[in-house]
GROMACS .gro file of C-alpha atoms in nm:
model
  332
    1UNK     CA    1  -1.553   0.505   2.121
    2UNK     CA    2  -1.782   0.725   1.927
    3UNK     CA    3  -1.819   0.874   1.545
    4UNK     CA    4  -1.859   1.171   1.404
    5UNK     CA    5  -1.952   1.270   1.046
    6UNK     CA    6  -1.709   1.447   0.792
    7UNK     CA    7  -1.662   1.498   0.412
    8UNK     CA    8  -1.937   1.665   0.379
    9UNK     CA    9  -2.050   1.696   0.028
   10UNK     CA   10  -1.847   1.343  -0.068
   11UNK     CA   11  -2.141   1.107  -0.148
   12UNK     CA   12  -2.047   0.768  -0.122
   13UNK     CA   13  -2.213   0.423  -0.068
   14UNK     CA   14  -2.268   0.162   0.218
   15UNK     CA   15  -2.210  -0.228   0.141
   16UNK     CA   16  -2.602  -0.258   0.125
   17UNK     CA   17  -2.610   0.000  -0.146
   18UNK     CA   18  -2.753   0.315   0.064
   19UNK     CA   19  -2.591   0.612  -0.037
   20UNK     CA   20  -2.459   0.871   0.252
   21UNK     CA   21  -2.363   1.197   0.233
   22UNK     CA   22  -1.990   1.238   0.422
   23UNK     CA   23  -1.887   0.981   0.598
   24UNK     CA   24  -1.880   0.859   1.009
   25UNK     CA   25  -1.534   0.841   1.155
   26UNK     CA   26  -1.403   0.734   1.507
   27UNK     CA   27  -1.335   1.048   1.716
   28UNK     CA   28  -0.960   0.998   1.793
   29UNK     CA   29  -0.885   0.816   1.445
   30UNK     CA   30  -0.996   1.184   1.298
   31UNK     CA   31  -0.763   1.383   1.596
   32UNK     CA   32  -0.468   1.146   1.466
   33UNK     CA   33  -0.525   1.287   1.113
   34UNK     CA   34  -0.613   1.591   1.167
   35UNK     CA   35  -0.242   1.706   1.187
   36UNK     CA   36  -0.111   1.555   0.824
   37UNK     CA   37  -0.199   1.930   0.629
   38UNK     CA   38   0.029   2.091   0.889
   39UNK     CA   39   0.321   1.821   0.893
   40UNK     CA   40   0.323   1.821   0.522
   41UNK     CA   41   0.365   2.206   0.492
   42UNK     CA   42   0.710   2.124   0.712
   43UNK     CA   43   0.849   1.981   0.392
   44UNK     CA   44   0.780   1.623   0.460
   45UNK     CA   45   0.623   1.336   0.306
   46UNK     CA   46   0.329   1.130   0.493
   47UNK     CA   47   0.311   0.736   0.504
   48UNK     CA   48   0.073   0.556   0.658
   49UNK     CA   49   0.018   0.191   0.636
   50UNK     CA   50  -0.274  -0.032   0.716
   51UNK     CA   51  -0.219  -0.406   0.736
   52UNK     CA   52  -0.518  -0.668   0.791
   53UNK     CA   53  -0.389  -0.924   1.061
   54UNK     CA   54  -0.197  -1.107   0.758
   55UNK     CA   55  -0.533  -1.184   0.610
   56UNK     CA   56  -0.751  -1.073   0.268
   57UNK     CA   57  -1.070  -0.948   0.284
   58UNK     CA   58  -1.094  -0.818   0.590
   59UNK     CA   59  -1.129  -0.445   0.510
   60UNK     CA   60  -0.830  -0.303   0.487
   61UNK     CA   61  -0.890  -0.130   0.136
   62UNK     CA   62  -1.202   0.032   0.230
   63UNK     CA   63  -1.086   0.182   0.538
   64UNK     CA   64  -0.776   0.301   0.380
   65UNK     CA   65  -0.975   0.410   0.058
   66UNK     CA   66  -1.343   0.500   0.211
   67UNK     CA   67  -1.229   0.645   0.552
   68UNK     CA   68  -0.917   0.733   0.579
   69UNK     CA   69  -0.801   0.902   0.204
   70UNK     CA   70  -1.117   1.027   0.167
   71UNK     CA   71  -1.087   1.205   0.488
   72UNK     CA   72  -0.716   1.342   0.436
   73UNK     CA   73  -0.802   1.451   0.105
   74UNK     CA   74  -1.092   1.659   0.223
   75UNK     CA   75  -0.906   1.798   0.461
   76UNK     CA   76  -0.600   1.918   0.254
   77UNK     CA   77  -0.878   2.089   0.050
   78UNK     CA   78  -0.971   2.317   0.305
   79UNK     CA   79  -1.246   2.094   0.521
   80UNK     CA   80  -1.269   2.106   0.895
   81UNK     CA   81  -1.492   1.958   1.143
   82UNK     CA   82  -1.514   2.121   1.436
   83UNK     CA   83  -1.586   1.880   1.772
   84UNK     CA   84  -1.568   1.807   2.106
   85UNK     CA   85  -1.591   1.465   2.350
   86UNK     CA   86  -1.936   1.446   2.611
   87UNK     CA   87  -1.984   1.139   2.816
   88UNK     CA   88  -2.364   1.089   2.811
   89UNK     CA   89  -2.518   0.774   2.992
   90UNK     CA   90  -2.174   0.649   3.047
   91UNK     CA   91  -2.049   0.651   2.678
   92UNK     CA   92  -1.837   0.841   2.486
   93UNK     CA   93  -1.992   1.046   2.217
   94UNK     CA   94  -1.833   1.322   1.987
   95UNK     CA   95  -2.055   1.653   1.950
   96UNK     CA   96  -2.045   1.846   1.630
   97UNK     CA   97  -1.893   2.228   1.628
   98UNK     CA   98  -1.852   2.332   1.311
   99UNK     CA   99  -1.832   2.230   0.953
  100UNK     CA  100  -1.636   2.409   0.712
  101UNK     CA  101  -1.637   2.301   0.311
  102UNK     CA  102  -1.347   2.274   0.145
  103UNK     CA  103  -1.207   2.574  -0.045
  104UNK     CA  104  -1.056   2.367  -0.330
  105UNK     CA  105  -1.106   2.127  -0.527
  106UNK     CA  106  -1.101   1.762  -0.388
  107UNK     CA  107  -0.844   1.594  -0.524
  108UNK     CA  108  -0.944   1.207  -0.521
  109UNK     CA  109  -1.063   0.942  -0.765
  110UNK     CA  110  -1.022   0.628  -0.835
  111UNK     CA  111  -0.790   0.617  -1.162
  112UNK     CA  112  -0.568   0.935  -1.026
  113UNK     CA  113  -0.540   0.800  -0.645
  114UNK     CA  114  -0.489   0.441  -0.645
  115UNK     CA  115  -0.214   0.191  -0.775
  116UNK     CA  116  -0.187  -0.160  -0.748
  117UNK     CA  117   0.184  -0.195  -0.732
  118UNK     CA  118   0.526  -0.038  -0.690
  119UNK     CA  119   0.599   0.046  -1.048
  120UNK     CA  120   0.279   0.233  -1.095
  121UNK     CA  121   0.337   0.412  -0.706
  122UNK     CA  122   0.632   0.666  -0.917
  123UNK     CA  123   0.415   0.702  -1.268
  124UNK     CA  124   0.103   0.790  -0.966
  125UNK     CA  125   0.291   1.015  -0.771
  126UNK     CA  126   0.412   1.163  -1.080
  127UNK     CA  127   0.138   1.270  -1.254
  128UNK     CA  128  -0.037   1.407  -0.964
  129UNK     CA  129   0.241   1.604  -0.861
  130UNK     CA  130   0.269   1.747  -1.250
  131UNK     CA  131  -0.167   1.804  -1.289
  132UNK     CA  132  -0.232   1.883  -0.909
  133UNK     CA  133   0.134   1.972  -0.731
  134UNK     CA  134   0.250   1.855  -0.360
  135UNK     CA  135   0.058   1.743  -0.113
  136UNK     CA  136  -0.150   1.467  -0.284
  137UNK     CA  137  -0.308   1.144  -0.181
  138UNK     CA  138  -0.205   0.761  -0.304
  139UNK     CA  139  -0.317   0.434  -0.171
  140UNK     CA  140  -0.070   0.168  -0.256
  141UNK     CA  141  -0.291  -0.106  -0.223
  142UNK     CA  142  -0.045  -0.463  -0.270
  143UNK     CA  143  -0.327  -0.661  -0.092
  144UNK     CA  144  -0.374  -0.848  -0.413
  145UNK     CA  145  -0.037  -0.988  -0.415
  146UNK     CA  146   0.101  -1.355  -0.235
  147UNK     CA  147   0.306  -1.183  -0.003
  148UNK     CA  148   0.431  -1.473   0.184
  149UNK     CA  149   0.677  -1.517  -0.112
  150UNK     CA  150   0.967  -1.346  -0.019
  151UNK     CA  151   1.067  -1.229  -0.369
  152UNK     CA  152   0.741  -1.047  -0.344
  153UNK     CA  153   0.854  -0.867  -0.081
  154UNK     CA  154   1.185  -0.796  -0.195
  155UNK     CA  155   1.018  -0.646  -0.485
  156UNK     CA  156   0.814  -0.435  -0.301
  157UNK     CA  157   1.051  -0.307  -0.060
  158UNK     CA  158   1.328  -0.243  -0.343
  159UNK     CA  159   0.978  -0.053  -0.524
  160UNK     CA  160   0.940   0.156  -0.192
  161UNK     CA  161   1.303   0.224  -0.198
  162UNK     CA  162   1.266   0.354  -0.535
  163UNK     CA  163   0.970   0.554  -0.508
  164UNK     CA  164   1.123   0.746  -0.216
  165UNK     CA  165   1.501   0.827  -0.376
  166UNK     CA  166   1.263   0.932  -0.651
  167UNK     CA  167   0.923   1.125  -0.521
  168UNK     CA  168   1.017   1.199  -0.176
  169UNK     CA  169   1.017   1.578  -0.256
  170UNK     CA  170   0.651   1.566  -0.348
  171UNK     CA  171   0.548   1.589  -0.013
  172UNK     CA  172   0.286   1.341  -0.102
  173UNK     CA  173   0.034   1.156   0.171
  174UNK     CA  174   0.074   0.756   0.095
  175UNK     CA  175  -0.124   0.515   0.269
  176UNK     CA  176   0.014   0.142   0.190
  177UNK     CA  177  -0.225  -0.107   0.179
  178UNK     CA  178  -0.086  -0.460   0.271
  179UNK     CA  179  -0.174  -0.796   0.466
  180UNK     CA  180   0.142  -0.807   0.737
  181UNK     CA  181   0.273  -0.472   0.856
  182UNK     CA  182   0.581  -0.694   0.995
  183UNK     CA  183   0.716  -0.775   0.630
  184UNK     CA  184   0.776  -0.439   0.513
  185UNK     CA  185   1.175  -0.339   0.549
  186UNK     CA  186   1.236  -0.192   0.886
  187UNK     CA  187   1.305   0.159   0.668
  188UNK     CA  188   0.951   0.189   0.556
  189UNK     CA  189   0.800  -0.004   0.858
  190UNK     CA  190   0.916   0.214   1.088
  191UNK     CA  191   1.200   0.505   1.018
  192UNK     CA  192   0.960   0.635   0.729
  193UNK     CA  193   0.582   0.603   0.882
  194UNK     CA  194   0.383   0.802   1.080
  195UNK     CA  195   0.143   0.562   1.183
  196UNK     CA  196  -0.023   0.184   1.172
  197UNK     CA  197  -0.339   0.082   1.147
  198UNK     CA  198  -0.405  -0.279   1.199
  199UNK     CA  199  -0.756  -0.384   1.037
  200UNK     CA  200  -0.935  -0.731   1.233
  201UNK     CA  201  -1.249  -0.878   1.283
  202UNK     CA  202  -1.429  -0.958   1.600
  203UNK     CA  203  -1.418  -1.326   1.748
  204UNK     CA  204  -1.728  -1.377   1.514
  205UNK     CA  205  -1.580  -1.301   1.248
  206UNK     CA  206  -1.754  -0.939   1.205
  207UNK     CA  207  -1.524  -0.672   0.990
  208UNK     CA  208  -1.484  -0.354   1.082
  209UNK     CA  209  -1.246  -0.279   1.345
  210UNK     CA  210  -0.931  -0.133   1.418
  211UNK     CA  211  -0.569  -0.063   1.592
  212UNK     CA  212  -0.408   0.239   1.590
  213UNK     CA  213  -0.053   0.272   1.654
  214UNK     CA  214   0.163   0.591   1.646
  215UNK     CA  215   0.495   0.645   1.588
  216UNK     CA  216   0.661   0.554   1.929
  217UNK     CA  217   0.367   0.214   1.952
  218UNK     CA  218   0.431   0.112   1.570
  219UNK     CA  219   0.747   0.135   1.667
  220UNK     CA  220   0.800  -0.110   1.974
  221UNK     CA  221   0.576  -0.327   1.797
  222UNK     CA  222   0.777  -0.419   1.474
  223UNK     CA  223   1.103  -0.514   1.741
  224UNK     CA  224   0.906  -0.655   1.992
  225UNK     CA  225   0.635  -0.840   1.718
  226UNK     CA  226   0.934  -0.990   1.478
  227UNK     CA  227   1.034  -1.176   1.806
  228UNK     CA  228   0.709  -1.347   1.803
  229UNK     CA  229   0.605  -1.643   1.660
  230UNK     CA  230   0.235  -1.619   1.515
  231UNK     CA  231   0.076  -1.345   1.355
  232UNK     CA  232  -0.177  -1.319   1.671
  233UNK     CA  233   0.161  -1.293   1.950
  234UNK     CA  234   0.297  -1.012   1.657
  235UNK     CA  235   0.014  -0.810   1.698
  236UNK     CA  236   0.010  -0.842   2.067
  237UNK     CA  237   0.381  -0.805   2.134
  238UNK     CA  238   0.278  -0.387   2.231
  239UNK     CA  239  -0.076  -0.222   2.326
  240UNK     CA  240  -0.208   0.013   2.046
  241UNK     CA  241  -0.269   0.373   2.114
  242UNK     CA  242  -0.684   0.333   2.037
  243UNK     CA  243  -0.941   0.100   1.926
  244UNK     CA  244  -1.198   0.172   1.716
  245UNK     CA  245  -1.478   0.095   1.400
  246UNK     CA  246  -1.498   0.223   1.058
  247UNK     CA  247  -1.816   0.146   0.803
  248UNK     CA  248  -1.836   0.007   0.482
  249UNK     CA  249  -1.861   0.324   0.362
  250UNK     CA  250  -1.672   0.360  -0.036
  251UNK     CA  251  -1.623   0.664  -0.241
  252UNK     CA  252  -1.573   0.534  -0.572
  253UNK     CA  253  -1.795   0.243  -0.802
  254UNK     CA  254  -1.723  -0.090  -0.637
  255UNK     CA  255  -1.744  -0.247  -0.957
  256UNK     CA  256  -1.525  -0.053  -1.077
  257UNK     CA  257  -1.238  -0.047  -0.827
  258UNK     CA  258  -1.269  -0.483  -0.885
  259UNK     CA  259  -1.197  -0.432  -1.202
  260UNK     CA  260  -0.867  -0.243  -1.182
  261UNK     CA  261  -0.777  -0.482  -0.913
  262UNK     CA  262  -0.801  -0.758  -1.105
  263UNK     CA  263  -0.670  -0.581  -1.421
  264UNK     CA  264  -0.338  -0.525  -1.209
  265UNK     CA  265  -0.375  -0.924  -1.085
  266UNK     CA  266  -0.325  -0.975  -1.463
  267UNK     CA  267  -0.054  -0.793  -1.509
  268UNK     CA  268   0.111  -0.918  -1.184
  269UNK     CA  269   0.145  -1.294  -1.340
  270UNK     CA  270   0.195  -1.229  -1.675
  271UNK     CA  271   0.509  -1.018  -1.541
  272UNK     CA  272   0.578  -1.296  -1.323
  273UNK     CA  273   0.611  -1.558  -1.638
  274UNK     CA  274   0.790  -1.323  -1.809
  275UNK     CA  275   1.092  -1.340  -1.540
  276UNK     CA  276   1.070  -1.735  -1.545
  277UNK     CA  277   1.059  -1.788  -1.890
  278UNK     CA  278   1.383  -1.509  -1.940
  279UNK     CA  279   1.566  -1.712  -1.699
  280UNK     CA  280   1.456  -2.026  -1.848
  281UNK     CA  281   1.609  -1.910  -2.206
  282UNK     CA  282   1.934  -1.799  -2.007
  283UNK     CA  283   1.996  -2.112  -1.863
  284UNK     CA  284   1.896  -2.293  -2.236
  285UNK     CA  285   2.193  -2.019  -2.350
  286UNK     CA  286   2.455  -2.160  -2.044
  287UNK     CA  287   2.411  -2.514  -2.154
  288UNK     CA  288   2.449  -2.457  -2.486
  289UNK     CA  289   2.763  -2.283  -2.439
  290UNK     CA  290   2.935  -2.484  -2.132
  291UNK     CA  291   2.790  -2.862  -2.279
  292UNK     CA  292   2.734  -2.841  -2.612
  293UNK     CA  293   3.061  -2.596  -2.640
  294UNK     CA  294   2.921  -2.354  -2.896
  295UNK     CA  295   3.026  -2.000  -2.933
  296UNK     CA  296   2.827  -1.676  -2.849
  297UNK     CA  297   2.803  -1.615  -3.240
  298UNK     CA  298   2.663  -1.938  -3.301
  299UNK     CA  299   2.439  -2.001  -3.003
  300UNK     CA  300   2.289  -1.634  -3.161
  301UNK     CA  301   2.291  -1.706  -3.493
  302UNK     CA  302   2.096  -2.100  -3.425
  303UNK     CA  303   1.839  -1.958  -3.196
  304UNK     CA  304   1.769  -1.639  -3.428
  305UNK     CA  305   1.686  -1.893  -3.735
  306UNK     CA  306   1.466  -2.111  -3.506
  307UNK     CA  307   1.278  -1.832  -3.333
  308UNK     CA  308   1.274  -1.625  -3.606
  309UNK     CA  309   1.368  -1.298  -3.372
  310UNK     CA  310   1.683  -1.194  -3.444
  311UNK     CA  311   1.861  -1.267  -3.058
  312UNK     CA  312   2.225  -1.083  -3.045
  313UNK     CA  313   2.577  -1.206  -2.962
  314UNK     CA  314   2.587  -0.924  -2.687
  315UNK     CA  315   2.226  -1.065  -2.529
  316UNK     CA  316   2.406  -1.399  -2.521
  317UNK     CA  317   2.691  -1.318  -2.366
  318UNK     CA  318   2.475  -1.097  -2.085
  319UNK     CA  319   2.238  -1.433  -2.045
  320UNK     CA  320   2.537  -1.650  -1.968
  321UNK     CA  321   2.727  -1.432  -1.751
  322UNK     CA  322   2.386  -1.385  -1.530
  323UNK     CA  323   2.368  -1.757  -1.484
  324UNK     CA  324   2.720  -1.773  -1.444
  325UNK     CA  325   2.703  -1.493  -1.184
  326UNK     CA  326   2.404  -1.677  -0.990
  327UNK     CA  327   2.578  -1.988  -0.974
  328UNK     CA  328   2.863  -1.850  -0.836
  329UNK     CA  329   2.636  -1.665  -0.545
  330UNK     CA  330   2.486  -2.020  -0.508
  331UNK     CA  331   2.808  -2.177  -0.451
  332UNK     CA  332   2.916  -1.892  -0.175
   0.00000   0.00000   0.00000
């Protein structure tokens, strides 16, 4: 393993607060990446996705955000590092060439770059494409969500499926932040990734480590891992490409980035009540009409006086039929 500094000229800060010019990336993480300006110009879209071992806080955010986007936005802006591989006293160490700045802007911040959940991924990829054009880079960070609820995850994935019937022309780079690479649909996981990198901490619990997996390994090892019972066996079920360790490094304010996190935690629940209480004053509707036997117009008329929004025969109607409908799935 061994680093070697780029982004030179992207200041950023260490967890302890020290502030670093550029920022130190394994060797053969960097050669992985090094080939996304090239592949986009091919007229495709790039997705990454970095998963944490099924677990929170464990660092998956800041490598993709501090390490990984920062680095794949430098490059698309012209930046190249230059380097070669020495083994000196029996380690492997990466020797600086050549730096070249970028030509163009850098296209990366926190409010343009980063989303918190599927609906915002199209409004994201949206407005970069319309201020910058193609080629830009999102992280689609959903660690923030429960995602061993499977409606979560059937949101998601139907949010991915959107986003790429939708955006797929931008040629954008998206790196999806989430805690179990294993369930994300099979489309995303696999058919529409380049890579996977698997974020873990050392047997004392240090952060800071990594698995790459490429195409062909990320591959094998959603088949072979959904086989597996324990999130451990998953990971295990194929041998990564490379190991390696990223820093604590962070582009943006800290503080800041908590803040929109939490901000889109908000907004997470209070969509979540939303859907329960709608389906709660659906099923009120149902009973009314199949117990208490009263018609559309009335059940709209009675609940329009004592909630003192009007509520229309037609939303009635559409309320009842959905429970109907869901019953009737129930049933088969």
């Amino acid at each position: 393993m061994g680093w070697i500094t780029v982004c030179q000229g992207v200041k950023g800060k260490l967890k302890k607060g020290e502030e670093r010019n550029g920022v130190g990336i394994d060797g053969y993480l960097k050669a992985n990446l090094d080939g996304i300006p090239s592949f986009l110009k091919k007229g495709y879209d790039c997705v990454g996705i970095i998963s944490g071992m099924s677990k929170v806080r464990i660092g998956k955010s800041t490598l993709a955000i501090g390490t990984v986007g920062t680095y794949i936005a430098w490059i698309l802006a012209g930046g190249r590092v230059k380097c070669h591989q020495e083994t000196r006293d029996n380690k492997e160490v990466w020797i600086t060439d050549s730096v070249r700045l970028p030509k163009k802007q850098i296209n990366w911040n926190l409010k343009e770059n980063v989303c918190f959940s599927a609906e915002d991924l199209q409004n994201t990829a949206f407005k970069l494409y319309n201020k910058y054009g193609k080629g830009q880079v999102i992280v689609y960070d959903e660690g923030r969500q429960g995602l061993d609820s499977a409606r979560a995850m059937e949101s998601i994935n139907k949010g991915m499926e959107d986003f790429f019937q939708t955006c797929g022309f931008m040629g954008h780079v998206i790196l999806i932040v989430l805690p179990s690479f294993f369930k994300l649909h099979e489309d995303y996981a696999v058919a529409r990734s380049l890579f996977l990198i698997n974020v873990y901490a050392d047997k004392n619990y240090n952060r800071g480590y990594f698995s790459f997996y490429n195409e062909i390994q990320k591959e094998k090892l959603f088949y072979f891992g959904k086989k597996r019972i324990g999130v451990r066996a998953k990971y295990t079920a194929t041998n990564h490409n490379f190991w390696g360790k990223f820093s604590s490094w962070f582009p943006f304010d800290k503080d800041e980035y908590e803040k929109l996190k939490e901000e889109a935690m908000k907004k997470a629940r209070l969509k979540k009540s939303n859907v329960k209480y709608k389906k709660q004053r659906d099923a009120c509707m149902y009973l009314l009409k199949k117990h208490a036997e009263m018609s559309s117009i009335d059940i709209s008329r009675e609940l329009s006086i004592i909630s003192g929004s009007r509520i229309s025969e037609r939303m009635v109607r559409y309320a009842i039929s959905g429970i109907t409908k869901e019953k009737a799935q129930d049933i088969e």
